[in-house]
Amino acid sequence: MTSAARSSTQQAGGNEPASTKRQYRVSRADLPLSCPSPDMALWNSHPRVYLPIEKTGEALCPYCGAHYVLED
């Protein structure tokens, strides 16, 4: 996820692990989508998984429950 990805309330990345923010907004520039992303504070909090978001516009991480929404 690039710095363009934003949570529902603030910018993603930085000082919080993937599981502390529940919703992330991502753009097509952020694809392919993986959780956690390298710019998250605890990027190694669980195994990296690639999430299919292109078809439905939404994806849920099976490890931390982070919800991703694709913005066009």
Tab-separated table of C-alpha atoms in Angstrom:
chain	number	residue	atom	x	y	z
A	1	MET	CA	0.000	0.000	0.000
A	2	THR	CA	1.402	3.375	-0.935
A	3	SER	CA	1.107	6.561	1.032
A	4	ALA	CA	-1.980	7.310	-1.068
A	5	ALA	CA	-3.859	4.570	0.759
A	6	ARG	CA	-5.945	6.021	3.559
A	7	SER	CA	-7.895	4.607	6.462
A	8	SER	CA	-11.456	5.699	7.035
A	9	THR	CA	-10.249	8.345	9.493
A	10	GLN	CA	-6.577	9.011	8.756
A	11	GLN	CA	-3.650	8.170	6.513
A	12	ALA	CA	-2.482	4.546	6.630
A	13	GLY	CA	1.023	3.481	7.498
A	14	GLY	CA	3.347	4.979	9.998
A	15	ASN	CA	2.931	4.154	13.649
A	16	GLU	CA	0.095	1.648	13.926
A	17	PRO	CA	0.004	-2.082	13.144
A	18	ALA	CA	-2.364	-3.405	10.504
A	19	SER	CA	-4.879	-4.639	13.051
A	20	THR	CA	-5.432	-1.310	14.858
A	21	LYS	CA	-7.163	0.383	11.945
A	22	ARG	CA	-10.069	-1.517	10.565
A	23	GLN	CA	-10.774	0.079	7.190
A	24	TYR	CA	-8.321	1.141	4.513
A	25	ARG	CA	-9.115	2.873	1.246
A	26	VAL	CA	-6.802	1.896	-1.585
A	27	SER	CA	-6.469	2.995	-5.200
A	28	ARG	CA	-5.607	1.009	-8.310
A	29	ALA	CA	-2.045	2.351	-7.956
A	30	ASP	CA	-1.784	0.291	-4.739
A	31	LEU	CA	-2.453	-3.009	-6.534
A	32	PRO	CA	-1.613	-5.812	-6.113
A	33	LEU	CA	-2.964	-5.482	-2.588
A	34	SER	CA	-1.210	-7.251	0.259
A	35	CYS	CA	-1.687	-7.196	4.010
A	36	PRO	CA	0.249	-6.121	5.929
A	37	SER	CA	2.048	-3.706	3.661
A	38	PRO	CA	5.724	-2.821	4.147
A	39	ASP	CA	4.872	0.736	5.238
A	40	MET	CA	2.826	-0.427	8.240
A	41	ALA	CA	4.616	-0.160	11.584
A	42	LEU	CA	4.317	-3.880	12.318
A	43	TRP	CA	4.614	-5.127	8.742
A	44	ASN	CA	5.566	-8.568	10.068
A	45	SER	CA	2.580	-8.917	12.433
A	46	HIS	CA	1.245	-11.825	10.353
A	47	PRO	CA	2.204	-13.614	7.129
A	48	ARG	CA	1.810	-11.434	4.054
A	49	VAL	CA	-1.272	-12.342	2.071
A	50	TYR	CA	-2.338	-10.975	-1.290
A	51	LEU	CA	-5.983	-10.000	-1.328
A	52	PRO	CA	-8.221	-10.144	-4.422
A	53	ILE	CA	-10.012	-6.802	-4.461
A	54	GLU	CA	-10.411	-6.076	-8.177
A	55	LYS	CA	-13.730	-7.896	-8.808
A	56	THR	CA	-15.812	-6.781	-5.832
A	57	GLY	CA	-13.994	-3.621	-4.755
A	58	GLU	CA	-13.601	-4.936	-1.199
A	59	ALA	CA	-11.324	-7.396	0.590
A	60	LEU	CA	-10.959	-8.651	4.154
A	61	CYS	CA	-7.659	-9.860	5.607
A	62	PRO	CA	-8.147	-13.351	7.080
A	63	TYR	CA	-5.466	-12.726	9.734
A	64	CYS	CA	-6.110	-9.282	11.211
A	65	GLY	CA	-9.570	-8.466	9.886
A	66	ALA	CA	-8.474	-5.295	8.094
A	67	HIS	CA	-11.133	-4.253	5.586
A	68	TYR	CA	-9.922	-2.783	2.300
A	69	VAL	CA	-12.088	-0.743	-0.064
A	70	LEU	CA	-10.996	0.019	-3.628
A	71	GLU	CA	-11.576	3.608	-4.716
A	72	ASP	CA	-11.610	4.400	-8.408
